[in-house]
Structure formats: structure tokens, C-alpha cells
Amino acid sequence: MRAEPGLLRRAPGFAALLTARAVSLLGDGVGALALVIHVQRTAGTGQAVGLLLLVASLPNLLAPLTGTLADRVDRRTVLIAAELLQGVVLGVVLLWMPPLPLLLGLLLLKATLVTIADPAGRSAIPALVEDEDLDAANALLGGLRQAGEVLGPLLGGAVVAAFGVRAGLAIDAATFAVSVPLLLRLAPMPPAPETGPGVLAEAVEGLRFTLAHPVARALGLGFLIVGLSSADDVALPFLAMELGAGEPGVGALYAAVGAGLIVGYLALTRLGSRLPTRAGLLLGAAVAGLGNLATGLPSSIAAAVGFQVVRGVGLAFYDTGLQTLIQRTVPAAHLGRVFANVFGAVNVTAALGLLLGGPLLDATSPRAVLIGVGAVGLLGAAVTAALLPREG
């Protein structure tokens, strides 16, 4: 893995994809916050806001099918079409501002387009960079994704406060008009010449391939276990209150994870081949688990924030290693389906972790939940280490 900025000079196609994703992700953050504020103002119930957030995760249930499109259709075409259609959907929302049921339907369509584009984008990277640059490329994309999640809502809050909800949605829609010309710079990425009997049959075959492939199976199973650690998000606000840090402490704990992720991704763009991908992945999984476990132990908010930063660094190493190993070991004809299956399944598991986190917190304590999810994360790291073949 060679360091930035040389990668962007050597791989102009990847630079175009990176810039397109950065613009689009920033817009997504602005638009998402604008919609939350709109629903909170117009519907005025927590249930309505919860439904708004739920529709974003529902398309993960279609992962085997959405990933199939990335393997059957030119990935450049998939990315461009998904961006264009998302812009159209947002344009309809912006001009119409429909009642909640119709708004949720439109946003479900937009979320489905996101789940189609995501595996296509991850699968396109090996065609845009050299193998030795895969770690750096994935780390750069991960860092931009995290930066968008932090900066987008901040910008969205300022825009909505100053100019209203429609202004936030207009910015989101405009970002698609910027990203599409950038994606048009990519060379075509046609699928493998052979095609199966149909989308459904290929989706089933993709599931079978994911389960049979030793690397995909090991990473998928470990990732599913790690996904349950999402219950920590339920416990963190209560820990902050228990430590006497109040609302600022809640914000600091959540921001600490994002800061750690950005630090981790930046470090990975500089480490080079000194850290083998498999070792980085396993180290990251273990560090993330230890970060959660340790967060449940200290008696000060400063220590808890520090351990959440450590957790974020570990997650960055884990995420980058997972993507890189899949890209290196899975044939191009199956990449879209494997990515969709692995990430779709873990998103479902993460939702389950959030659902379980509340009852567990009520029955125990914030510290117990954090120590428990930390142990679950370490279990996921151990399972991955036991099943994952060694590189080379």
C-alpha cells in the first residue's frame, strides 16, 4: 500500500469516484438531517421519526438481490443510474413535500437505490487501483464516509436553521448533479460475459458462493457477531449521565468514535505494507472490542471518551481490512453479491443489537452493557481469527 497523495495521481478513475462519493455523502448528511427536522416538526412524534430512520435500513433485507445487479450490469452504469434516480426522488420530495406515508415510500425507494449502489462502488475499486493500493483506497473512502457523517449533519443543522428544510433538501439534490459528471469519467466496467438464468437464481447462487468461500464465510460470520456490538450506542448516553457529564458528555462520547475512525483511516493511508491486511483486520476487531469493554470500567468521562476514540481506531482498521480481503480473494464476477450479502446481513444484525440493547440496559446497567458488547466484539475477533485463512 503506497501513501497518499500519489495514489490519486496514479489512479485518476479512483480520484473521480472518491470525489463523487465525498460530494454525495456530504449531501446525504445534510438531507437526512433536514428530513428528520421536517418530520419532527410536522408529525411531532417519536414514532414518526423512528419510522423515518427505519426505512433507511429495510432495503438491507434485499441485499442478495441488490448485489446481483452489481454483478450483472456495468458497475459504472449502476453507480450513475443510482445517483440520477436518487436526485429525481429528492427533487420530487423537495417540490411536493408529501404527507408522511408517501414521504416514507419515496425515501424507501431512495434507500433501495443506495443499497444497489453501495456494493457496486465497493466492487469497482479493484478495477480502479493496483492491488497494493487497495488498503489505502478503502481507507480513504472510509475516512470520507465518516467525515461526511460528521460534517453533513453539522452543515444541515446550520442550513435548516438559517434557510429552512427545503434549502437542506435542495443542497442534497444538487450534490447528485455534481457527482454524476464525475462518475461519467470512469471507464466502463462490464460484467463477466456469462450470465445466469435470472436475477433470483443468481442471487441464490451468490448466497451459496458467500457461504462456501472460506474468506467471505469467515469475515461474514465474524462481522455478524461484531454487529451485535451496536448495543453500545444505547448505553453511551446513560453512561454519560451516570458519570455526571450530562448532555455534553453524551455528545463527546458519540463524537469520540467518529474521531477515532478518522484517525484510524488516516493512519492506514500512511502505514503501507508494514501492516499485513489480515493482521490489521484482526487487530482492529480486537481493539474495537477492548475499547467498548474498557469504556464500561472507568470512573471519569475523560477516560470513557478516550476509550471510545480507541474503539473508533479499531473499527477503521477492521472495516478497511474486511473490504480489502474480500476484494483480493473474491472473483470479480461475484464481488457485488458478496459485498451485499456481508454488509446487508451485518446491518440487520446491528439493528438487532440496537433492539436488544434497550431491554439489556433496563435489566442491568450502562457499564454492564458496554462490558458485554466489548466481550461480544472480542468473540467476533476470535471467531474470525480461527476461521480466516492466512494470507499467501
PDB file of C-alpha atoms in Angstrom, residues 72-309:
ATOM      1  CA  ARG A  72     -24.934  -8.387 -13.896  1.00  0.00           C
ATOM      2  CA  VAL A  73     -24.709  -4.766 -15.061  1.00  0.00           C
ATOM      3  CA  ASP A  74     -21.775  -2.481 -15.839  1.00  0.00           C
ATOM      4  CA  ARG A  75     -20.829  -1.077 -12.413  1.00  0.00           C
ATOM      5  CA  ARG A  76     -20.257   2.392 -13.822  1.00  0.00           C
ATOM      6  CA  THR A  77     -23.809   2.334 -15.193  1.00  0.00           C
ATOM      7  CA  VAL A  78     -25.197   1.164 -11.842  1.00  0.00           C
ATOM      8  CA  LEU A  79     -23.446   3.988  -9.985  1.00  0.00           C
ATOM      9  CA  ILE A  80     -24.577   6.676 -12.427  1.00  0.00           C
ATOM     10  CA  ALA A  81     -28.174   5.438 -12.627  1.00  0.00           C
ATOM     11  CA  ALA A  82     -28.450   5.192  -8.837  1.00  0.00           C
ATOM     12  CA  GLU A  83     -27.186   8.762  -8.391  1.00  0.00           C
ATOM     13  CA  LEU A  84     -29.531  10.132 -11.064  1.00  0.00           C
ATOM     14  CA  LEU A  85     -32.578   8.367  -9.663  1.00  0.00           C
ATOM     15  CA  GLN A  86     -31.784   9.458  -6.107  1.00  0.00           C
ATOM     16  CA  GLY A  87     -31.644  13.030  -7.376  1.00  0.00           C
ATOM     17  CA  VAL A  88     -35.042  12.603  -9.026  1.00  0.00           C
ATOM     18  CA  VAL A  89     -36.578  11.187  -5.838  1.00  0.00           C
ATOM     19  CA  LEU A  90     -35.196  14.065  -3.785  1.00  0.00           C
ATOM     20  CA  GLY A  91     -36.458  16.533  -6.365  1.00  0.00           C
ATOM     21  CA  VAL A  92     -39.972  15.118  -6.008  1.00  0.00           C
ATOM     22  CA  VAL A  93     -39.757  15.369  -2.215  1.00  0.00           C
ATOM     23  CA  LEU A  94     -38.412  18.923  -2.425  1.00  0.00           C
ATOM     24  CA  LEU A  95     -41.165  20.173  -4.749  1.00  0.00           C
ATOM     25  CA  TRP A  96     -44.062  18.220  -3.233  1.00  0.00           C
ATOM     26  CA  MET A  97     -43.246  17.743   0.474  1.00  0.00           C
ATOM     27  CA  PRO A  98     -45.780  14.890   0.609  1.00  0.00           C
ATOM     28  CA  PRO A  99     -47.593  13.606   3.703  1.00  0.00           C
ATOM     29  CA  LEU A 100     -45.708  11.157   5.890  1.00  0.00           C
ATOM     30  CA  PRO A 101     -46.881   7.838   4.336  1.00  0.00           C
ATOM     31  CA  LEU A 102     -45.920   8.945   0.829  1.00  0.00           C
ATOM     32  CA  LEU A 103     -42.709  10.533   2.085  1.00  0.00           C
ATOM     33  CA  LEU A 104     -41.701   7.244   3.694  1.00  0.00           C
ATOM     34  CA  GLY A 105     -42.432   5.412   0.441  1.00  0.00           C
ATOM     35  CA  LEU A 106     -40.222   7.783  -1.547  1.00  0.00           C
ATOM     36  CA  LEU A 107     -37.434   7.518   0.998  1.00  0.00           C
ATOM     37  CA  LEU A 108     -37.694   3.727   0.939  1.00  0.00           C
ATOM     38  CA  LEU A 109     -37.106   3.924  -2.819  1.00  0.00           C
ATOM     39  CA  LYS A 110     -34.087   6.191  -2.273  1.00  0.00           C
ATOM     40  CA  ALA A 111     -32.686   3.834   0.373  1.00  0.00           C
ATOM     41  CA  THR A 112     -33.078   0.918  -2.036  1.00  0.00           C
ATOM     42  CA  LEU A 113     -31.063   2.819  -4.634  1.00  0.00           C
ATOM     43  CA  VAL A 114     -28.342   3.336  -2.014  1.00  0.00           C
ATOM     44  CA  THR A 115     -28.193  -0.400  -1.303  1.00  0.00           C
ATOM     45  CA  ILE A 116     -27.841  -1.045  -5.041  1.00  0.00           C
ATOM     46  CA  ALA A 117     -25.046   1.497  -5.487  1.00  0.00           C
ATOM     47  CA  ASP A 118     -23.058   0.529  -2.385  1.00  0.00           C
ATOM     48  CA  PRO A 119     -21.867  -2.945  -3.495  1.00  0.00           C
ATOM     49  CA  ALA A 120     -21.249  -1.604  -6.997  1.00  0.00           C
ATOM     50  CA  GLY A 121     -18.978   1.099  -5.583  1.00  0.00           C
ATOM     51  CA  ARG A 122     -17.060  -1.273  -3.319  1.00  0.00           C
ATOM     52  CA  SER A 123     -16.694  -3.770  -6.178  1.00  0.00           C
ATOM     53  CA  ALA A 124     -15.424  -1.109  -8.576  1.00  0.00           C
ATOM     54  CA  ILE A 125     -12.337  -0.236  -6.532  1.00  0.00           C
ATOM     55  CA  PRO A 126     -10.150  -3.209  -7.630  1.00  0.00           C
ATOM     56  CA  ALA A 127     -10.681  -2.119 -11.240  1.00  0.00           C
ATOM     57  CA  LEU A 128      -9.510   1.424 -10.462  1.00  0.00           C
ATOM     58  CA  VAL A 129      -6.367   0.896  -8.341  1.00  0.00           C
ATOM     59  CA  GLU A 130      -3.445  -1.503  -8.182  1.00  0.00           C
ATOM     60  CA  ASP A 131      -3.650  -4.380  -5.708  1.00  0.00           C
ATOM     61  CA  GLU A 132      -1.006  -2.839  -3.443  1.00  0.00           C
ATOM     62  CA  ASP A 133      -3.144   0.323  -3.204  1.00  0.00           C
ATOM     63  CA  LEU A 134      -6.360  -1.408  -2.128  1.00  0.00           C
ATOM     64  CA  ASP A 135      -5.828  -0.805   1.598  1.00  0.00           C
ATOM     65  CA  ALA A 136      -5.163   2.905   1.080  1.00  0.00           C
ATOM     66  CA  ALA A 137      -8.094   3.282  -1.309  1.00  0.00           C
ATOM     67  CA  ASN A 138     -10.522   1.634   1.089  1.00  0.00           C
ATOM     68  CA  ALA A 139      -9.170   3.693   3.990  1.00  0.00           C
ATOM     69  CA  LEU A 140      -9.611   6.927   2.039  1.00  0.00           C
ATOM     70  CA  LEU A 141     -13.199   6.064   1.153  1.00  0.00           C
ATOM     71  CA  GLY A 142     -13.898   5.044   4.736  1.00  0.00           C
ATOM     72  CA  GLY A 143     -12.445   8.276   6.062  1.00  0.00           C
ATOM     73  CA  LEU A 144     -14.530  10.341   3.664  1.00  0.00           C
ATOM     74  CA  ARG A 145     -17.632   8.381   4.618  1.00  0.00           C
ATOM     75  CA  GLN A 146     -17.020   9.123   8.270  1.00  0.00           C
ATOM     76  CA  ALA A 147     -16.228  12.785   7.613  1.00  0.00           C
ATOM     77  CA  GLY A 148     -19.490  13.083   5.678  1.00  0.00           C
ATOM     78  CA  GLU A 149     -21.416  11.587   8.583  1.00  0.00           C
ATOM     79  CA  VAL A 150     -19.891  14.195  10.894  1.00  0.00           C
ATOM     80  CA  LEU A 151     -19.886  17.294   8.677  1.00  0.00           C
ATOM     81  CA  GLY A 152     -23.157  16.625   6.833  1.00  0.00           C
ATOM     82  CA  PRO A 153     -25.445  16.901   9.868  1.00  0.00           C
ATOM     83  CA  LEU A 154     -23.490  19.904  11.176  1.00  0.00           C
ATOM     84  CA  LEU A 155     -23.918  21.709   7.861  1.00  0.00           C
ATOM     85  CA  GLY A 156     -27.517  20.527   7.607  1.00  0.00           C
ATOM     86  CA  GLY A 157     -28.381  21.927  11.012  1.00  0.00           C
ATOM     87  CA  ALA A 158     -26.917  25.314  10.116  1.00  0.00           C
ATOM     88  CA  VAL A 159     -28.655  25.414   6.722  1.00  0.00           C
ATOM     89  CA  VAL A 160     -32.061  24.381   8.068  1.00  0.00           C
ATOM     90  CA  ALA A 161     -31.813  26.863  10.936  1.00  0.00           C
ATOM     91  CA  ALA A 162     -30.948  29.707   8.566  1.00  0.00           C
ATOM     92  CA  PHE A 163     -32.931  28.895   5.417  1.00  0.00           C
ATOM     93  CA  GLY A 164     -35.390  26.103   6.176  1.00  0.00           C
ATOM     94  CA  VAL A 165     -35.892  22.422   5.380  1.00  0.00           C
ATOM     95  CA  ARG A 166     -36.252  22.909   1.622  1.00  0.00           C
ATOM     96  CA  ALA A 167     -32.810  24.508   1.449  1.00  0.00           C
ATOM     97  CA  GLY A 168     -31.268  21.434   3.056  1.00  0.00           C
ATOM     98  CA  LEU A 169     -33.053  19.140   0.613  1.00  0.00           C
ATOM     99  CA  ALA A 170     -32.013  21.359  -2.307  1.00  0.00           C
ATOM    100  CA  ILE A 171     -28.357  21.026  -1.316  1.00  0.00           C
ATOM    101  CA  ASP A 172     -28.712  17.250  -1.141  1.00  0.00           C
ATOM    102  CA  ALA A 173     -30.349  17.115  -4.576  1.00  0.00           C
ATOM    103  CA  ALA A 174     -27.685  19.397  -6.054  1.00  0.00           C
ATOM    104  CA  THR A 175     -24.877  17.100  -4.928  1.00  0.00           C
ATOM    105  CA  PHE A 176     -26.136  14.399  -7.284  1.00  0.00           C
ATOM    106  CA  ALA A 177     -25.806  16.848 -10.177  1.00  0.00           C
ATOM    107  CA  VAL A 178     -22.152  17.237  -9.190  1.00  0.00           C
ATOM    108  CA  SER A 179     -21.389  13.557  -8.615  1.00  0.00           C
ATOM    109  CA  VAL A 180     -22.817  12.231 -11.896  1.00  0.00           C
ATOM    110  CA  PRO A 181     -20.368  14.118 -14.186  1.00  0.00           C
ATOM    111  CA  LEU A 182     -17.523  12.814 -12.039  1.00  0.00           C
ATOM    112  CA  LEU A 183     -18.760   9.231 -12.374  1.00  0.00           C
ATOM    113  CA  LEU A 184     -19.018   9.686 -16.139  1.00  0.00           C
ATOM    114  CA  ARG A 185     -15.206   9.966 -16.157  1.00  0.00           C
ATOM    115  CA  LEU A 186     -14.904   6.323 -15.109  1.00  0.00           C
ATOM    116  CA  ALA A 187     -14.122   3.736 -17.750  1.00  0.00           C
ATOM    117  CA  PRO A 188     -16.829   1.128 -18.389  1.00  0.00           C
ATOM    118  CA  MET A 189     -16.724  -1.839 -16.007  1.00  0.00           C
ATOM    119  CA  PRO A 190     -18.721  -4.527 -17.813  1.00  0.00           C
ATOM    120  CA  PRO A 191     -19.806  -7.696 -16.017  1.00  0.00           C
ATOM    121  CA  ALA A 192     -18.411 -11.143 -16.694  1.00  0.00           C
ATOM    122  CA  PRO A 193     -19.581 -12.440 -20.089  1.00  0.00           C
ATOM    123  CA  GLU A 194     -21.516 -15.374 -18.680  1.00  0.00           C
ATOM    124  CA  THR A 195     -24.938 -14.690 -17.175  1.00  0.00           C
ATOM    125  CA  GLY A 196     -27.129 -16.947 -15.112  1.00  0.00           C
ATOM    126  CA  PRO A 197     -30.719 -17.950 -15.755  1.00  0.00           C
ATOM    127  CA  GLY A 198     -32.126 -14.921 -13.936  1.00  0.00           C
ATOM    128  CA  VAL A 199     -31.702 -12.388 -11.153  1.00  0.00           C
ATOM    129  CA  LEU A 200     -33.297 -14.581  -8.487  1.00  0.00           C
ATOM    130  CA  ALA A 201     -31.220 -17.616  -9.444  1.00  0.00           C
ATOM    131  CA  GLU A 202     -28.040 -15.530  -9.395  1.00  0.00           C
ATOM    132  CA  ALA A 203     -28.988 -14.088  -6.009  1.00  0.00           C
ATOM    133  CA  VAL A 204     -29.363 -17.608  -4.597  1.00  0.00           C
ATOM    134  CA  GLU A 205     -26.086 -18.632  -6.217  1.00  0.00           C
ATOM    135  CA  GLY A 206     -24.441 -15.560  -4.663  1.00  0.00           C
ATOM    136  CA  LEU A 207     -25.605 -16.616  -1.209  1.00  0.00           C
ATOM    137  CA  ARG A 208     -24.231 -20.098  -1.764  1.00  0.00           C
ATOM    138  CA  PHE A 209     -20.938 -18.693  -3.009  1.00  0.00           C
ATOM    139  CA  THR A 210     -20.622 -16.400   0.025  1.00  0.00           C
ATOM    140  CA  LEU A 211     -21.199 -19.307   2.407  1.00  0.00           C
ATOM    141  CA  ALA A 212     -18.800 -21.594   0.523  1.00  0.00           C
ATOM    142  CA  HIS A 213     -15.953 -19.100   0.026  1.00  0.00           C
ATOM    143  CA  PRO A 214     -13.567 -19.522   3.004  1.00  0.00           C
ATOM    144  CA  VAL A 215     -12.610 -15.849   3.318  1.00  0.00           C
ATOM    145  CA  ALA A 216     -16.116 -14.470   2.763  1.00  0.00           C
ATOM    146  CA  ARG A 217     -17.583 -17.024   5.168  1.00  0.00           C
ATOM    147  CA  ALA A 218     -15.072 -16.250   7.925  1.00  0.00           C
ATOM    148  CA  LEU A 219     -15.399 -12.494   7.524  1.00  0.00           C
ATOM    149  CA  GLY A 220     -19.178 -12.654   7.288  1.00  0.00           C
ATOM    150  CA  LEU A 221     -19.602 -14.769  10.420  1.00  0.00           C
ATOM    151  CA  GLY A 222     -17.192 -12.656  12.451  1.00  0.00           C
ATOM    152  CA  PHE A 223     -18.815  -9.452  11.178  1.00  0.00           C
ATOM    153  CA  LEU A 224     -22.266 -10.725  12.165  1.00  0.00           C
ATOM    154  CA  ILE A 225     -21.057 -11.247  15.735  1.00  0.00           C
ATOM    155  CA  VAL A 226     -19.325  -7.862  15.846  1.00  0.00           C
ATOM    156  CA  GLY A 227     -22.532  -6.246  14.541  1.00  0.00           C
ATOM    157  CA  LEU A 228     -24.309  -7.087  17.790  1.00  0.00           C
ATOM    158  CA  SER A 229     -21.966  -4.607  19.479  1.00  0.00           C
ATOM    159  CA  SER A 230     -24.219  -1.832  18.169  1.00  0.00           C
ATOM    160  CA  ALA A 231     -25.980  -2.094  21.543  1.00  0.00           C
ATOM    161  CA  ASP A 232     -23.235   0.195  22.856  1.00  0.00           C
ATOM    162  CA  ASP A 233     -24.962   3.141  21.167  1.00  0.00           C
ATOM    163  CA  VAL A 234     -27.914   2.610  23.504  1.00  0.00           C
ATOM    164  CA  ALA A 235     -25.730   2.522  26.615  1.00  0.00           C
ATOM    165  CA  LEU A 236     -23.459   5.518  25.942  1.00  0.00           C
ATOM    166  CA  PRO A 237     -25.966   8.303  26.795  1.00  0.00           C
ATOM    167  CA  PHE A 238     -26.819   6.610  30.089  1.00  0.00           C
ATOM    168  CA  LEU A 239     -23.138   6.156  30.929  1.00  0.00           C
ATOM    169  CA  ALA A 240     -22.549   9.876  30.385  1.00  0.00           C
ATOM    170  CA  MET A 241     -25.366  10.716  32.788  1.00  0.00           C
ATOM    171  CA  GLU A 242     -24.095   8.183  35.326  1.00  0.00           C
ATOM    172  CA  LEU A 243     -20.669   9.842  35.195  1.00  0.00           C
ATOM    173  CA  GLY A 244     -22.244  13.262  35.753  1.00  0.00           C
ATOM    174  CA  ALA A 245     -21.249  14.616  32.332  1.00  0.00           C
ATOM    175  CA  GLY A 246     -24.775  15.474  31.161  1.00  0.00           C
ATOM    176  CA  GLU A 247     -25.672  16.203  27.544  1.00  0.00           C
ATOM    177  CA  PRO A 248     -22.184  17.483  26.625  1.00  0.00           C
ATOM    178  CA  GLY A 249     -20.816  14.134  27.769  1.00  0.00           C
ATOM    179  CA  VAL A 250     -23.267  12.294  25.512  1.00  0.00           C
ATOM    180  CA  GLY A 251     -22.087  14.336  22.556  1.00  0.00           C
ATOM    181  CA  ALA A 252     -18.449  13.788  23.463  1.00  0.00           C
ATOM    182  CA  LEU A 253     -18.859  10.001  23.644  1.00  0.00           C
ATOM    183  CA  TYR A 254     -20.563   9.791  20.258  1.00  0.00           C
ATOM    184  CA  ALA A 255     -18.095  12.211  18.658  1.00  0.00           C
ATOM    185  CA  ALA A 256     -15.160  10.252  20.077  1.00  0.00           C
ATOM    186  CA  VAL A 257     -15.977   7.204  17.961  1.00  0.00           C
ATOM    187  CA  GLY A 258     -16.085   9.325  14.810  1.00  0.00           C
ATOM    188  CA  ALA A 259     -12.800  10.990  15.704  1.00  0.00           C
ATOM    189  CA  GLY A 260     -11.185   7.600  16.243  1.00  0.00           C
ATOM    190  CA  LEU A 261     -12.471   6.347  12.908  1.00  0.00           C
ATOM    191  CA  ILE A 262     -10.986   9.312  11.076  1.00  0.00           C
ATOM    192  CA  VAL A 263      -7.642   8.885  12.871  1.00  0.00           C
ATOM    193  CA  GLY A 264      -7.632   5.182  12.041  1.00  0.00           C
ATOM    194  CA  TYR A 265      -8.409   5.703   8.369  1.00  0.00           C
ATOM    195  CA  LEU A 266      -5.725   8.389   8.066  1.00  0.00           C
ATOM    196  CA  ALA A 267      -3.180   6.125   9.744  1.00  0.00           C
ATOM    197  CA  LEU A 268      -3.966   3.337   7.299  1.00  0.00           C
ATOM    198  CA  THR A 269      -3.247   5.544   4.303  1.00  0.00           C
ATOM    199  CA  ARG A 270       0.296   6.001   5.672  1.00  0.00           C
ATOM    200  CA  LEU A 271       1.223   2.640   7.144  1.00  0.00           C
ATOM    201  CA  GLY A 272       1.932   0.967   3.836  1.00  0.00           C
ATOM    202  CA  SER A 273       2.666  -2.742   3.586  1.00  0.00           C
ATOM    203  CA  ARG A 274       4.270  -2.762   7.048  1.00  0.00           C
ATOM    204  CA  LEU A 275       0.924  -3.975   8.391  1.00  0.00           C
ATOM    205  CA  PRO A 276      -0.449  -7.040   6.549  1.00  0.00           C
ATOM    206  CA  THR A 277      -4.151  -6.748   5.784  1.00  0.00           C
ATOM    207  CA  ARG A 278      -5.174  -9.835   7.762  1.00  0.00           C
ATOM    208  CA  ALA A 279      -3.230  -8.691  10.819  1.00  0.00           C
ATOM    209  CA  GLY A 280      -4.723  -5.203  10.581  1.00  0.00           C
ATOM    210  CA  LEU A 281      -8.247  -6.588  10.400  1.00  0.00           C
ATOM    211  CA  LEU A 282      -7.823  -8.877  13.421  1.00  0.00           C
ATOM    212  CA  LEU A 283      -6.031  -6.168  15.389  1.00  0.00           C
ATOM    213  CA  GLY A 284      -8.822  -3.720  14.592  1.00  0.00           C
ATOM    214  CA  ALA A 285     -11.569  -6.127  15.667  1.00  0.00           C
ATOM    215  CA  ALA A 286      -9.805  -6.831  18.963  1.00  0.00           C
ATOM    216  CA  VAL A 287      -9.062  -3.159  19.671  1.00  0.00           C
ATOM    217  CA  ALA A 288     -12.675  -2.166  18.942  1.00  0.00           C
ATOM    218  CA  GLY A 289     -13.935  -4.813  21.357  1.00  0.00           C
ATOM    219  CA  LEU A 290     -11.439  -3.797  24.030  1.00  0.00           C
ATOM    220  CA  GLY A 291     -12.414  -0.150  23.556  1.00  0.00           C
ATOM    221  CA  ASN A 292     -16.039  -0.908  24.382  1.00  0.00           C
ATOM    222  CA  LEU A 293     -15.135  -3.181  27.272  1.00  0.00           C
ATOM    223  CA  ALA A 294     -12.798  -0.593  28.769  1.00  0.00           C
ATOM    224  CA  THR A 295     -15.419   2.160  28.384  1.00  0.00           C
ATOM    225  CA  GLY A 296     -17.531   0.326  30.937  1.00  0.00           C
ATOM    226  CA  LEU A 297     -14.759   0.388  33.543  1.00  0.00           C
ATOM    227  CA  PRO A 298     -13.587   3.984  34.186  1.00  0.00           C
ATOM    228  CA  SER A 299     -14.984   6.463  36.695  1.00  0.00           C
ATOM    229  CA  SER A 300     -14.424   9.600  34.581  1.00  0.00           C
ATOM    230  CA  ILE A 301     -15.943  10.858  31.350  1.00  0.00           C
ATOM    231  CA  ALA A 302     -12.484  11.739  30.008  1.00  0.00           C
ATOM    232  CA  ALA A 303     -11.340   8.125  30.245  1.00  0.00           C
ATOM    233  CA  ALA A 304     -14.571   6.873  28.664  1.00  0.00           C
ATOM    234  CA  VAL A 305     -14.146   9.306  25.766  1.00  0.00           C
ATOM    235  CA  GLY A 306     -10.559   8.156  25.306  1.00  0.00           C
ATOM    236  CA  PHE A 307     -11.571   4.511  25.137  1.00  0.00           C
ATOM    237  CA  GLN A 308     -14.249   5.331  22.549  1.00  0.00           C
ATOM    238  CA  VAL A 309     -11.581   7.024  20.428  1.00  0.00           C
TER     239      VAL A 309
END
